[in-house]
Coordinates of C-alpha atoms in Angstrom, one line a residue:
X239 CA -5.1 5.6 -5.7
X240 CA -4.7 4.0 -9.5
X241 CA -7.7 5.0 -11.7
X242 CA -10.2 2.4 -12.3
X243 CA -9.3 2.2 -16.1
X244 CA -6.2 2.9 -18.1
X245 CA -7.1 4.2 -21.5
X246 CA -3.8 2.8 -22.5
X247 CA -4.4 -0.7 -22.9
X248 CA -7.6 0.2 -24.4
X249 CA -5.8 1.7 -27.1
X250 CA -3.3 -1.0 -27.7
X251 CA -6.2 -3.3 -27.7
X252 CA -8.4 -1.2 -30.0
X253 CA -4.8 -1.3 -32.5
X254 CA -4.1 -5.1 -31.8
X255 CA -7.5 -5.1 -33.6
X256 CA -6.4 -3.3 -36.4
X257 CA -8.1 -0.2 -34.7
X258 CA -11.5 -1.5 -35.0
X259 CA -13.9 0.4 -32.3
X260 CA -16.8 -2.0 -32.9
X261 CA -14.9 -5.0 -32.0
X262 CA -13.0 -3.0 -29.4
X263 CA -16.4 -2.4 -27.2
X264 CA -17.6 -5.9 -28.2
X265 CA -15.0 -7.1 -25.9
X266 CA -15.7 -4.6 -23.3
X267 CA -19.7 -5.2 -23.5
X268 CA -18.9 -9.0 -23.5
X269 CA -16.5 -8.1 -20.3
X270 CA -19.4 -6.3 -18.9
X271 CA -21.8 -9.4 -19.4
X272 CA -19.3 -11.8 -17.9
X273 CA -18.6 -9.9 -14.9
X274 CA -21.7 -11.0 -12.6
X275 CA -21.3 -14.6 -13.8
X276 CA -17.9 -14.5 -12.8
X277 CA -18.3 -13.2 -9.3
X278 CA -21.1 -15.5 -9.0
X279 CA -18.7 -18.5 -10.1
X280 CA -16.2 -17.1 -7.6
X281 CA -18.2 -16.9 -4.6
X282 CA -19.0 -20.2 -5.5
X283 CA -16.0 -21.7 -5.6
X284 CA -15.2 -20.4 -2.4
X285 CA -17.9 -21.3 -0.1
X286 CA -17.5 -24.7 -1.6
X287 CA -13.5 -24.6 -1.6
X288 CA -13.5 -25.3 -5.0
X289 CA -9.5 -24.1 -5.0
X290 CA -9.2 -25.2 -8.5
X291 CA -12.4 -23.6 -10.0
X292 CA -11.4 -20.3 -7.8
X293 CA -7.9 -19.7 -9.9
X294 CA -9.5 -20.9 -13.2
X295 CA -11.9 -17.3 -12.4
X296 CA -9.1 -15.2 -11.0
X297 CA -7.1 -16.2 -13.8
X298 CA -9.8 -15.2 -15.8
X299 CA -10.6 -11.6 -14.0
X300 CA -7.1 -10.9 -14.0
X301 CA -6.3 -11.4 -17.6
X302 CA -9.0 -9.7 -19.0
X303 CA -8.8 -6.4 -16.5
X304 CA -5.3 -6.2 -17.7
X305 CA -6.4 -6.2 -21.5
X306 CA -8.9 -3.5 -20.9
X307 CA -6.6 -1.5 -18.5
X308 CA -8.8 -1.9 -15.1
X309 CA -6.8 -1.6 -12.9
X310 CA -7.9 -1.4 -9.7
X311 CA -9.5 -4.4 -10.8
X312 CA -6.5 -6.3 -11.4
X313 CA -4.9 -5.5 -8.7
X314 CA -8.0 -6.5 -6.7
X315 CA -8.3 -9.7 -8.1
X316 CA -4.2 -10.4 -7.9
X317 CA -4.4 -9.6 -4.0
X318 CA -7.1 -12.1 -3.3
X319 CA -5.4 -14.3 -6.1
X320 CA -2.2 -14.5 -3.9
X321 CA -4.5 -15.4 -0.6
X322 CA -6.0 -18.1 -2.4
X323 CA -2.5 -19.5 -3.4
X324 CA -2.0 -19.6 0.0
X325 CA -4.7 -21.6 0.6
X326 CA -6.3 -18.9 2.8
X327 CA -10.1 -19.7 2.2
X328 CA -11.2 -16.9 5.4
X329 CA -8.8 -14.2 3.5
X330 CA -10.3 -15.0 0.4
X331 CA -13.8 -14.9 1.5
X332 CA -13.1 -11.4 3.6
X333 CA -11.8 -10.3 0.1
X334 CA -15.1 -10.7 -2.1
X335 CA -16.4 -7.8 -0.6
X336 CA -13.4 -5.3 -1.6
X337 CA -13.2 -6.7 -5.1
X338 CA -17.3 -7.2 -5.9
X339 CA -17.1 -3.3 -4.9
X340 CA -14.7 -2.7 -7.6
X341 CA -15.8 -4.4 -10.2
X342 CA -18.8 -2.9 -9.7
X343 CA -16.9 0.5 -10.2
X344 CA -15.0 -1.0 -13.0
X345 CA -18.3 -2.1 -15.0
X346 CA -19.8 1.4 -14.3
X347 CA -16.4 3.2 -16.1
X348 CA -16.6 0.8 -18.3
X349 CA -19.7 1.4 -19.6
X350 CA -19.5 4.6 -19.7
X351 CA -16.1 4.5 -22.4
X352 CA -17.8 2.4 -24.8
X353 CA -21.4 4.9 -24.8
X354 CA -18.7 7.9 -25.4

């Protein structure tokens, strides 16, 4: 099983920022404040098949796991990303589950980097 975060994109992030750690967690904290508001947005989008809406929030999930390294989350999110492209509403929805669960986790070990 992939870990939930890669501490390697952290770092490449934390350098792209000319290795500022405040800024750094900033991003993660703001990730951490987003994340319920995106899975709300998502579940929204989906019991309304709001297709558009639902790959404007993957697209979003995606991009930012892959900044901060999560990558369970990612691959979560690219999984029920490649069901919705399919137009597969039922695979999408039996999905939310699997990927609220692991951002969940990804939150949690999240959190936990930036309070080291």
């Amino acid at each position: 099983m992939s870990p939930l975060v890669d501490p390697a994109p952290l770092q490449r992030l934390r350098h792209d920022l000319g290795g500022d750690v405040t800024v750094q967690n900033r991003f993660v904290t703001d990730f951490l404040f987003l994340w319920n508001l995106r899975e709300l947005r998502l579940q929204t989008a989906l019991a309304s098949a709001d297709l558009e809406d639902a790959d404007i929030v993957l697209l979003s999930i995606r991009s930012s796991s892959r900044m901060l390294g999560a990558v369970r989350l990612e691959n979560a999110a690219g999984r029920l990303h490649s069901t919705l492209k399919s137009k597969d509403l039922a695979g999408c929805r039996q999905q939310l589950p699997h990927l609220s669960e692991v951002g969940l986790d990804t939150c949690l070990a999240l959190s936990r980097h930036i309070s080291a």
